[in-house]
Short mmCIF file of C-alpha atoms in Angstrom, two decimals:
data_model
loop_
_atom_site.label_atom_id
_atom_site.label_comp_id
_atom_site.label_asym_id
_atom_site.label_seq_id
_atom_site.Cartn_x
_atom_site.Cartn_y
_atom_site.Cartn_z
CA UNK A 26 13.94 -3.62 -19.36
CA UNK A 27 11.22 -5.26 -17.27
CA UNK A 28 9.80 -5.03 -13.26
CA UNK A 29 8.73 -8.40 -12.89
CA UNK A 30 5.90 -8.78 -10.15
CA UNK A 31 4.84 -11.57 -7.93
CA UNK A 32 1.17 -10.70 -6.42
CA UNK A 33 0.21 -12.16 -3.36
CA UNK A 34 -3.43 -11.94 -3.52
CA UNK A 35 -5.19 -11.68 -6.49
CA UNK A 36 -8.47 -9.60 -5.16
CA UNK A 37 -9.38 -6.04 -6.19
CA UNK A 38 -6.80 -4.41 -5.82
CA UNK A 39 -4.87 -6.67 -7.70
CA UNK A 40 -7.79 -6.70 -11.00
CA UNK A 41 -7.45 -3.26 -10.55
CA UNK A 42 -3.53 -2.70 -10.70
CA UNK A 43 -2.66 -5.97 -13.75
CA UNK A 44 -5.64 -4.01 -15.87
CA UNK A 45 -4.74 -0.70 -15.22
CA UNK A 46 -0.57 -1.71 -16.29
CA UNK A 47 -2.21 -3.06 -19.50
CA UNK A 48 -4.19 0.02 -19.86
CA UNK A 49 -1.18 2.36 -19.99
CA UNK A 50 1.06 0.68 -21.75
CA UNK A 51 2.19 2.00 -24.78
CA UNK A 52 1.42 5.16 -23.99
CA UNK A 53 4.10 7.54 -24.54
CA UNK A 54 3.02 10.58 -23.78
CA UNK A 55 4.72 12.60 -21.14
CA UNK A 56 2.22 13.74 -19.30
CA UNK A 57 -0.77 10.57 -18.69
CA UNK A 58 -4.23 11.61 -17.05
CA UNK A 59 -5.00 9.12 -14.18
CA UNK A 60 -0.95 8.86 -13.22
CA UNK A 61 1.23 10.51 -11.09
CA UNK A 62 4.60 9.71 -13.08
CA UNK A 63 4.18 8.43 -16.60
CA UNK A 64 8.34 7.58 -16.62
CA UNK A 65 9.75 6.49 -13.07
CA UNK A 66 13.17 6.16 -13.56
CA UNK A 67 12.83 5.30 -17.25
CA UNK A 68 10.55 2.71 -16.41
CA UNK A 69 7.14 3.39 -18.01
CA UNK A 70 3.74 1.37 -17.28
CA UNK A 71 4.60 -1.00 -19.92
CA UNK A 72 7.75 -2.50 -18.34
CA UNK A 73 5.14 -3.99 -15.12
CA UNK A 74 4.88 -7.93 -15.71
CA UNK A 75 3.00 -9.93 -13.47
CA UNK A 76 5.03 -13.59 -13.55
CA UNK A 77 3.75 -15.25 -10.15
CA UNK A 78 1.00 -15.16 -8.63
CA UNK A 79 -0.82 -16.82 -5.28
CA UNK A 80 -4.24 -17.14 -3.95
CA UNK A 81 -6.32 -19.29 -1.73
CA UNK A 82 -9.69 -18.79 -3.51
CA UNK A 83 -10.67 -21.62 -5.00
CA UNK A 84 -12.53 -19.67 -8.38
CA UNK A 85 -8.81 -18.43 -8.92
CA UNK A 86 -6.22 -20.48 -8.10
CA UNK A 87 -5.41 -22.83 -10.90
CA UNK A 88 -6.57 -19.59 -13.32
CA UNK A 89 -4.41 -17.80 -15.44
CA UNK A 90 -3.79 -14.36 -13.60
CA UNK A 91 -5.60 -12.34 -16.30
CA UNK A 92 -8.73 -14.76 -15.65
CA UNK A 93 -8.57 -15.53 -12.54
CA UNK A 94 -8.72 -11.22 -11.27
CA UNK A 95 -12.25 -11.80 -12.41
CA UNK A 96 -13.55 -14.50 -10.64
CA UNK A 97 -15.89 -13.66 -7.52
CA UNK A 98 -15.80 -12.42 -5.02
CA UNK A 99 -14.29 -9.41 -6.48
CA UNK A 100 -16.42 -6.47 -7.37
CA UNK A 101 -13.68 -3.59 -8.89
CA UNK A 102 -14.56 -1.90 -12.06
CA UNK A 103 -13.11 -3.34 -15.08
CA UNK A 104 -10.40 -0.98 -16.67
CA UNK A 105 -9.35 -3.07 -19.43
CA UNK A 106 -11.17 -6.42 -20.47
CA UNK A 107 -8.30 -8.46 -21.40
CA UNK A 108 -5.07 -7.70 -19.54
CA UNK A 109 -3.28 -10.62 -20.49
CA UNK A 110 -0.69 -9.15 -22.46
CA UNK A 111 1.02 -7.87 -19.06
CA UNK A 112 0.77 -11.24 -17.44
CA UNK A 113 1.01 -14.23 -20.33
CA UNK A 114 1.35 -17.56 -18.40
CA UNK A 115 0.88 -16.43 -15.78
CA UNK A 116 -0.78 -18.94 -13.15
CA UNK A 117 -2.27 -18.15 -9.70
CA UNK A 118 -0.68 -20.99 -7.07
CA UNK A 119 -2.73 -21.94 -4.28
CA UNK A 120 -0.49 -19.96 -1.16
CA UNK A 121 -0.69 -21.22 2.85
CA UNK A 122 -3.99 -20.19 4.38
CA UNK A 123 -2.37 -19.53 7.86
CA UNK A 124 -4.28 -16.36 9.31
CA UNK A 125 -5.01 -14.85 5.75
CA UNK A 126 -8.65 -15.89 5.78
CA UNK A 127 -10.43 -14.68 9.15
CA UNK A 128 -13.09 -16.79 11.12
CA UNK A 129 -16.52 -14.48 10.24
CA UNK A 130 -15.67 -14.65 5.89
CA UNK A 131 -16.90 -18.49 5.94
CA UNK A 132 -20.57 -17.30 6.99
CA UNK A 133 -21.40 -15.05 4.74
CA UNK A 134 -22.30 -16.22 1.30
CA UNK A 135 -19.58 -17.62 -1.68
CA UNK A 136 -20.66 -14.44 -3.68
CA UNK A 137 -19.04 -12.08 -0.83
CA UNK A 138 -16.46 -13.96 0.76
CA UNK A 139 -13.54 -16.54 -0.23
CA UNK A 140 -14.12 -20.04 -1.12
CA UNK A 141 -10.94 -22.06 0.63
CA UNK A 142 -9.02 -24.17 -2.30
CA UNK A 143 -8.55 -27.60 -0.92
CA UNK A 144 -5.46 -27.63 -3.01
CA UNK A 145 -1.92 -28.34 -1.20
CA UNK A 146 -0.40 -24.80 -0.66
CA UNK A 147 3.15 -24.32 -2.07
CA UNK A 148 5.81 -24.88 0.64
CA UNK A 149 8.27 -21.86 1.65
CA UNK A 150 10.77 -23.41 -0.85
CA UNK A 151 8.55 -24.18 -3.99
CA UNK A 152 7.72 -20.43 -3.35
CA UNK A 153 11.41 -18.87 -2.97
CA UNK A 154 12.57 -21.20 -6.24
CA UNK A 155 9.42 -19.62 -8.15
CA UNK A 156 10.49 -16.46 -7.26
CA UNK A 157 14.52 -17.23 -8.00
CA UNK A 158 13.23 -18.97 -11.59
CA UNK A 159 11.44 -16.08 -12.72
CA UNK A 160 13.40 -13.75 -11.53
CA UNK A 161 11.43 -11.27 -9.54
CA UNK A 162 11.95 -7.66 -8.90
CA UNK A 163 9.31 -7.51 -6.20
CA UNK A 164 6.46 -9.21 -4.26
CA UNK A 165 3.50 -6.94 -4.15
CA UNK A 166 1.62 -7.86 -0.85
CA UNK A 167 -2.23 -7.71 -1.19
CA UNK A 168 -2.85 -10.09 1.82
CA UNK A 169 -6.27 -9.27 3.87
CA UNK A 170 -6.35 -7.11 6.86
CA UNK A 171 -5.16 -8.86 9.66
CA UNK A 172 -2.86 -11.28 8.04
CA UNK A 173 0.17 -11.11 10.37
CA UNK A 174 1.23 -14.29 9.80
CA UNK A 175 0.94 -14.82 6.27
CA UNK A 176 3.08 -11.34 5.98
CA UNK A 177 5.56 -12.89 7.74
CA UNK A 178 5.32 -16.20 6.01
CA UNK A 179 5.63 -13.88 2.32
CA UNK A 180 8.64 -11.53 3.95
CA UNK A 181 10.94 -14.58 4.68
CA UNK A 182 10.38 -15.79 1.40
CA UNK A 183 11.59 -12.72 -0.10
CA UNK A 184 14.25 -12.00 2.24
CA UNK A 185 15.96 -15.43 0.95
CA UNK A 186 15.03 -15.54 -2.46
CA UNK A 187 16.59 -11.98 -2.70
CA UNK A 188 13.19 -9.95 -3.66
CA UNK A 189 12.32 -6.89 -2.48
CA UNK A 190 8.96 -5.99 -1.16
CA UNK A 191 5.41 -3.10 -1.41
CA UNK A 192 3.91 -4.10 1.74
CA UNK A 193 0.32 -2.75 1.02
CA UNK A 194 -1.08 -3.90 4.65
CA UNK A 195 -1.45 -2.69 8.21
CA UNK A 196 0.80 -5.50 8.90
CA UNK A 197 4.12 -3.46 10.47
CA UNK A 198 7.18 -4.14 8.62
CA UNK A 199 9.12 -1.41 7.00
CA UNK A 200 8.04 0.49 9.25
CA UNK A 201 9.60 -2.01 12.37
CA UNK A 202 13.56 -1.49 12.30
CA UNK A 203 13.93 -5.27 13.26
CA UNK A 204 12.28 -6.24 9.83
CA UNK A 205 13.50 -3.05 7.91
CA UNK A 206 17.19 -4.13 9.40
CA UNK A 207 16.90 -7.63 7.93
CA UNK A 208 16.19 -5.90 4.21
CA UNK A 209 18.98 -4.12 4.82
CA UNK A 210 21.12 -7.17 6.15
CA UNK A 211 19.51 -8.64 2.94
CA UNK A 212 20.56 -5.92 0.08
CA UNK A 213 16.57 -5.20 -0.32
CA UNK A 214 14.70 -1.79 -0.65
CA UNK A 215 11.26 -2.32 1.28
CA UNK A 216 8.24 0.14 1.07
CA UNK A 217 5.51 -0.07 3.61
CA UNK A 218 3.60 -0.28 5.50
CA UNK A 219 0.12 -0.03 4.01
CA UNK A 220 -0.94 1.81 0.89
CA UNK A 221 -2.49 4.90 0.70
CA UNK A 222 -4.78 5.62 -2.05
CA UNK A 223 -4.25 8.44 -4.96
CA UNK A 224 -7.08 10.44 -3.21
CA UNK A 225 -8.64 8.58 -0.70
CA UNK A 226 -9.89 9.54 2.64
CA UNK A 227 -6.32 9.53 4.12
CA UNK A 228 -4.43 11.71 1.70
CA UNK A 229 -7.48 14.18 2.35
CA UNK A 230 -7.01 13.82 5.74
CA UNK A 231 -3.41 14.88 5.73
CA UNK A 232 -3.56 17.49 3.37
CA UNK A 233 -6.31 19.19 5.45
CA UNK A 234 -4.59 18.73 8.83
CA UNK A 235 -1.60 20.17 7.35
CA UNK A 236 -3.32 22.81 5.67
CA UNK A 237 -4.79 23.93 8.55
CA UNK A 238 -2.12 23.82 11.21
CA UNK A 239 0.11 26.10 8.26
CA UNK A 240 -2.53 28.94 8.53
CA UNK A 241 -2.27 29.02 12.48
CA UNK A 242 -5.28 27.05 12.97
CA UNK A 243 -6.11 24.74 16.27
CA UNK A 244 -7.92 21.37 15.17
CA UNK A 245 -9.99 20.54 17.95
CA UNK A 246 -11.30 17.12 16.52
CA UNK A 247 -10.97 15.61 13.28
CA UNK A 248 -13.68 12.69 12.58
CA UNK A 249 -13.14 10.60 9.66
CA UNK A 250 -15.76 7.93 8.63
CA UNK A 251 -15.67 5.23 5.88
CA UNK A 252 -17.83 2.58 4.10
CA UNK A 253 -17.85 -0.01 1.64
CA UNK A 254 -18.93 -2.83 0.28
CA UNK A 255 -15.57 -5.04 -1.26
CA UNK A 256 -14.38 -8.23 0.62
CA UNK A 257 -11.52 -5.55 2.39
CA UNK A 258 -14.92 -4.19 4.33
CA UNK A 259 -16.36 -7.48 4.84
CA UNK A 260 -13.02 -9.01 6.50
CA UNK A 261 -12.54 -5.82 9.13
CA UNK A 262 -15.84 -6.31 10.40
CA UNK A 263 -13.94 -8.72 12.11
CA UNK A 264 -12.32 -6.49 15.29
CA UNK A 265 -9.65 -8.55 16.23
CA UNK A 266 -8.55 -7.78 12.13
CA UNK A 267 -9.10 -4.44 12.52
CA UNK A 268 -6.85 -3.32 15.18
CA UNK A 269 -4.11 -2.29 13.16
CA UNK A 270 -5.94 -1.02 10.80
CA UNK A 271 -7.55 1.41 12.88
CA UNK A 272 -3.72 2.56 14.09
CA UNK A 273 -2.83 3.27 10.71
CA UNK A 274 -5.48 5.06 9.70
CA UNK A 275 -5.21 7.37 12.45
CA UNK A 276 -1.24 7.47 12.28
CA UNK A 277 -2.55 9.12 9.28
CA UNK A 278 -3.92 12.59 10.86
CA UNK A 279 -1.21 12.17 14.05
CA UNK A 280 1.86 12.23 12.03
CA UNK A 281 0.70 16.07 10.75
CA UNK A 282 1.06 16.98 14.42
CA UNK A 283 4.09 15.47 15.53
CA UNK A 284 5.46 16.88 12.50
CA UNK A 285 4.00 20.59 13.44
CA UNK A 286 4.87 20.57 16.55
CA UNK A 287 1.19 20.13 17.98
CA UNK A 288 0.27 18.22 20.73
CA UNK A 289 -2.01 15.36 19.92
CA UNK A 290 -4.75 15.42 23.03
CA UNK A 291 -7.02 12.52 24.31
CA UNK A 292 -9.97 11.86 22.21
CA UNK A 293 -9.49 14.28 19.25
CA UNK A 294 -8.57 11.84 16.61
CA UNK A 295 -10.74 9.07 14.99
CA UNK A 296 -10.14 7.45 11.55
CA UNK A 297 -11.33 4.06 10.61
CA UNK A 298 -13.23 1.45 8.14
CA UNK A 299 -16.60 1.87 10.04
CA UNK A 300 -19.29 -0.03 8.16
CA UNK A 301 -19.98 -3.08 5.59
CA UNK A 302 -22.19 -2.24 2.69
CA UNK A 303 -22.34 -5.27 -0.09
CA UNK A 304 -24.85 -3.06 -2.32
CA UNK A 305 -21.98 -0.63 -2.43
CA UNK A 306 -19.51 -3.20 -3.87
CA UNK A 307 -16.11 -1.64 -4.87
CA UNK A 308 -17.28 2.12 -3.90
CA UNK A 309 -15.80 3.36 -0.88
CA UNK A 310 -18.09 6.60 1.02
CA UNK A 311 -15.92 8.74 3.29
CA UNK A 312 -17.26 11.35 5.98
CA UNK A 313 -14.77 13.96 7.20
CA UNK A 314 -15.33 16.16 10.37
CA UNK A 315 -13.24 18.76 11.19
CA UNK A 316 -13.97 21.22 14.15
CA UNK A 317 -11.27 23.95 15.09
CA UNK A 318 -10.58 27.36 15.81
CA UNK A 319 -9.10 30.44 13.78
CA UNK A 320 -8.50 33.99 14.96
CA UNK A 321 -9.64 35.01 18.27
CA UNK A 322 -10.82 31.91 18.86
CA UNK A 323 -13.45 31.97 16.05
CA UNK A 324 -15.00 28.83 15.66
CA UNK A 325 -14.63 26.60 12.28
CA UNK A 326 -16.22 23.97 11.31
CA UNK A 327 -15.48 21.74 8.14
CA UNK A 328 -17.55 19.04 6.75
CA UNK A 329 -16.94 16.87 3.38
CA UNK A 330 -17.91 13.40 2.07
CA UNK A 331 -15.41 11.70 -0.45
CA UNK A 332 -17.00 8.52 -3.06
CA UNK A 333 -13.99 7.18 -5.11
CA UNK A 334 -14.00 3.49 -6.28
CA UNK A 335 -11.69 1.93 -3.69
CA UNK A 336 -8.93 -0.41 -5.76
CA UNK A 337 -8.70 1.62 -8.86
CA UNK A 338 -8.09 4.29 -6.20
CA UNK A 339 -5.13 2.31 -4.68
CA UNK A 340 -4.10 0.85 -8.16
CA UNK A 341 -2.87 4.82 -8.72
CA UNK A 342 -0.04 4.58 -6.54
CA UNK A 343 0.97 1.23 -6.50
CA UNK A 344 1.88 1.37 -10.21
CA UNK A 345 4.44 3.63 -8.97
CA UNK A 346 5.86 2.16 -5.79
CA UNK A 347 6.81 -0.80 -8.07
CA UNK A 348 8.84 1.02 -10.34
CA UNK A 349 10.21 3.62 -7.48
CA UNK A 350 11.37 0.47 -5.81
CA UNK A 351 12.96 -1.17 -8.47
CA UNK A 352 14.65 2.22 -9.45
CA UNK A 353 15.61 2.62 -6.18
CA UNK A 354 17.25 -1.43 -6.41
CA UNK A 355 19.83 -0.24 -9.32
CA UNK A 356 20.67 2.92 -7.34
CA UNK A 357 21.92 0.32 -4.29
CA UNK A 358 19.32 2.02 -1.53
CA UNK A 359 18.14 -0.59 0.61
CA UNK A 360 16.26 -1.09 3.49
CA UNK A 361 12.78 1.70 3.73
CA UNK A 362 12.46 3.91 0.86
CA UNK A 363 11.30 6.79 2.98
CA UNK A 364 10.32 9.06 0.90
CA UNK A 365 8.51 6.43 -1.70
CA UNK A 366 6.52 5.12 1.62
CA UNK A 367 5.68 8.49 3.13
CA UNK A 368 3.96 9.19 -0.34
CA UNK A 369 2.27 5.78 -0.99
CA UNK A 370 1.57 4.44 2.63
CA UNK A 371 -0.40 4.93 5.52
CA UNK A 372 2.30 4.06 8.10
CA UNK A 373 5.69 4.30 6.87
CA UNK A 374 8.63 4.67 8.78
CA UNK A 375 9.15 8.48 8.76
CA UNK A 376 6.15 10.25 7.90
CA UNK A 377 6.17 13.38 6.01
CA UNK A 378 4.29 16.40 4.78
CA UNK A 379 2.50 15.55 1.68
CA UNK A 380 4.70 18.06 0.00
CA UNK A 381 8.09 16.45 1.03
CA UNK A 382 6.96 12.86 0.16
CA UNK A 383 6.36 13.98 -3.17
CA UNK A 384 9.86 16.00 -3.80
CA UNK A 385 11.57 12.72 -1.88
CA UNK A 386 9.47 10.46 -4.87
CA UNK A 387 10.30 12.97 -7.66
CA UNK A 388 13.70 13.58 -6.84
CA UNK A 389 13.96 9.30 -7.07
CA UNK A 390 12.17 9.32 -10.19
CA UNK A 391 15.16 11.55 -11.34
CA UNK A 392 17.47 8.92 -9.90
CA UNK A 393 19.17 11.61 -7.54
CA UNK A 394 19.96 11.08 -4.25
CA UNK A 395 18.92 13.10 -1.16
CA UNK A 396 19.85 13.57 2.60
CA UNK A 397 17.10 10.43 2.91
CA UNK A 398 18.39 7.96 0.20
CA UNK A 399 21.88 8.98 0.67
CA UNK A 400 22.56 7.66 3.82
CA UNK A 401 20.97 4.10 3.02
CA UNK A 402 23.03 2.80 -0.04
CA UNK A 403 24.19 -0.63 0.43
CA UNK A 404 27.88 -0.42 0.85
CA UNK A 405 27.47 2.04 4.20
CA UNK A 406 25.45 -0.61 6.26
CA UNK A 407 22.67 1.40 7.47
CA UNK A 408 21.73 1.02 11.12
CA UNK A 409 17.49 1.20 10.60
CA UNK A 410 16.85 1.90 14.82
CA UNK A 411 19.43 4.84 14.61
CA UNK A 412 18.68 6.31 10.95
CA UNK A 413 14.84 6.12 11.97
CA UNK A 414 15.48 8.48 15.12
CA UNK A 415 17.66 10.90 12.85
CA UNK A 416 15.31 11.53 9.97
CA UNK A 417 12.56 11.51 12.32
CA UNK A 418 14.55 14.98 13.47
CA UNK A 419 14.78 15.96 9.83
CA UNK A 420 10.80 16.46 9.81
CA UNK A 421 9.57 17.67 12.90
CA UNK A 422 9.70 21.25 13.13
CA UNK A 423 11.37 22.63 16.09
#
C-alpha cells in the first residue's frame, strides 16, 4: 500500500515535503499536530515514496533525492535530517531546461540562484518509461514560476505514461477544460492549479473576504503584500514570470465575490509576491489591508501582517493532495478533483468557500462520493467545458 511520487523540482518545497513524509511516518495517532488528515483514505504519511526525481541544478542532479534537497540554493528549514528512508535510491535526473530557468537567475550569485547542469536532459521517452518502470501514482510539479513550457513538457509525459498529476504552479491546467478534458480522455484525476499554503497569505485572504461579506459587510479594497527571500522570490522578480502569478493570487480574494454575489469593481483588489529579500531566506512576510464598511455606513478598517516559513507552509497541504488524489484514482474520478483543488490551490477550476472545500476533501477522505465527484467517474465520460459551467452554478449564491 504505497503513493509512489515523481518530483519535478527538487527545491524547497520539495526538502520541505520528502522530510516532512519521513517525519510523520509511523505515527499512528489519530489526530497529528501540524496535519490536516493524519489517514486520507487509509493512506497515512508513511505510504508517500519519492521514486523519481528531476532537476536542472547542477549541486543536485546526479544526488540521491534525500541529499540532493540539501544542496544550495535552497534555504527551507530542516524538519528531519535524514529523510532517506521515504526515498531509498532514489536519484535526481537532470530534466529539459526549456523555460524552467528564467533569464535574470544567471546574474545573481550560485548561492541564490540555479547552477545549469551541463548534463544531457532525459528525452520525453526515457522520462515516460521511468515513470511506467516505477510505477508512479503521481508527478508532483514544483517547476518555477513561469515555466509554461516545461509544464507542458511534464503534463504530456504523464498523460502517456498514465500518471496523474498536483500541479503546484500558476501554470493553468486543471483549471483549462482543454487540458482537464485530456485527463479525462486519459483515465487521470488532476489537481491544480497552484498550491495554496496551510495558512498562508491566501487562505487568510479568503477566509476574511468571506467572513466579512457573511456579516453584511462591503469590502471596499483589500491590499495584500508579500516578501521573501527563497529562489521562488528571486525568479518573480522577473515580470514577464510573474504574470500569472499575480492572476492567481488575486483569483484568490475574487472568487469570494463571485461566489457571494458581489460585484468585483475596478481597482479594489491587489494580491501579489511584491519584494525579494535574500536575508529573509525561506520566511515569507505578508501585509493585509482591508478597508470596508459595516452598519450605516460605518467605516472599518483591518490591518494584519502574517510570517510563516514559506515551503514547510506549502509542504502542509501537499502531503494531502497526494494521497486525496490517489484515493480519488481507486474510486475511478478523473479529470479535476474539485473539491481537493478548491482546498489546496490558488486557482482551481471551481472555487469554493473555504468551508465547502474542506467538507468536498473530508467527505473524499471518507471515500464517499458527492454531487462534485459523482458526476466525474470514469465510465460516464465527463464533458470538463460543460461540468465546469454547472458546478460553477452549484456555488454562486443566487
Amino acid at each position: 500500500m504505497e503513493i509512489k511520487v515523481a518530483v519535478i523540482g527538487a527545491g524547497n518545497c520539495c526538502k520541505s515535503l520528502v522530510e516532512g513524509v519521513s517525519f510523520y511516518s509511523g505515527n499512528s495517532a489519530s489526530r497529528i499536530p501540524g496535519l490536516t488528515f493524519a489517514e486520507i483514505g487509509g493512506y497515512r504519511c508513511e505510504h508517500i515514496k519519492f521514486v523519481a526525481a528531476w532537476d536542472v541544478d547542477a549541486r543536485k542532479v546526479g544526488q540521491p533525492l534525500h541529499v540532493a534537497i540539501n544542496q544550495l540554493p535552497n534555504c527551507a528549514m530542516t524538519i528531519k535530517s535524514d529523510a532517506s528512508d521515504v526515498c531509498e535510491n532514489t536519484i535526481v535526473r537532470m530534466g529539459p531546461v526549456l523555460d524552467g530557468v528564467g533569464p535574470l537567475m544567471p546574474s545573481y550569485t550560485p548561492s541564490e540562484t540555479f547552477i545549469v547542469s551541463t548534463q544531457i536532459p532525459d528525452s520525453p521517452e526515457t522520462i515516460v518509461r521511468i515513470l511506467t518502470e516505477q510505477k508512479v501514482d503521481v508527478i508532483l510539479n514544483y517547476l518555477p514560476v513561469g515555466s509554461q513550457l516545461a509544464t507542458e513538457f511534464y503534463m504530456n509525459c504523464a498523460l502517456t505514461a498514465k500518471v496523474a498529476v498536483v500541479n503546484c504552479i500558476p501554470v493553468f491546467i486543471a483549471s483549462d477544460p482543454v487540458w482537464e478534458q485530456k485527463f479525462i480522455n486519459a483515465g487521470l484525476p488532476i489537481i491544480g492549479d497552484d498550491m495554496r499554503s496551510q495558512f498562508g497569505a491566501s487562505i487568510m485572504s479568503a477566509v476574511l473576504q468571506e467572513l466579512m461579506f457573511s456579516r453584511g459587510i462591503d469590502v471596499q479594497v483589500h491590499y495584500q503584500d508579500n516578501i521573501g527571500g527563497n529562489t521562488d522570490f528571486l525568479n518573480m522578480q522577473d515580470k514577464q514570470r510573474l504574470v500569472s502569478k499575480k492572476i492567481s493570487k488575486e483569483n484568490v480574494i475574487k472568487q469570494q465575490n463571485i461566489i457571494n454575489g458581489v460585484e468585483i469593481k475596478p481597482n479594489t483588489i491587489h494580491a501579489g509576491p511584491a519584494s525579494y529579500f535574500p536575508a529573509l531566506g525561506d520566511n515569507k512576510r505578508a501585509h493585509f489591508l482591508i478597508k470596508a464598511e459595516g452598519f450605516g455606513g460605518s467605516p472599518i478598517e483591518l490591518t494584519a501582517d502574517l510570517s510563516v516559513q514559506d515551503s514547510p507552509n506549502s509542504a502542509g497541504v501537499v502531503i494531502d493532495a497526494l494521497r486525496l488524489i490517489k484515493v480519488a484514482r481507486e474510486m475511478n474520478i478523473v479529470g479535476a478533483l474539485h473539491g481537493a483543488s478548491a482546498f489546496t490551490q490558488k486557482t482551481p477550476p471551481i472555487d469554493m468557500s473555504p468551508s465547502l472545500a474542506y467538507q468536498e476533501v473530508k467527505n473524499l477522505a471518507e471515500r464517499k462520493f458527492t454531487t462534485f465527484t459523482e458526476v466525474m467517474v470514469k465510465d460516464k465520460n465527463p464533458n470538463a467545458e460543460q461540468l465546469v459551467k454547472y458546478f460553477k452554478s452549484l456555488v454562486t449564491r443566487k
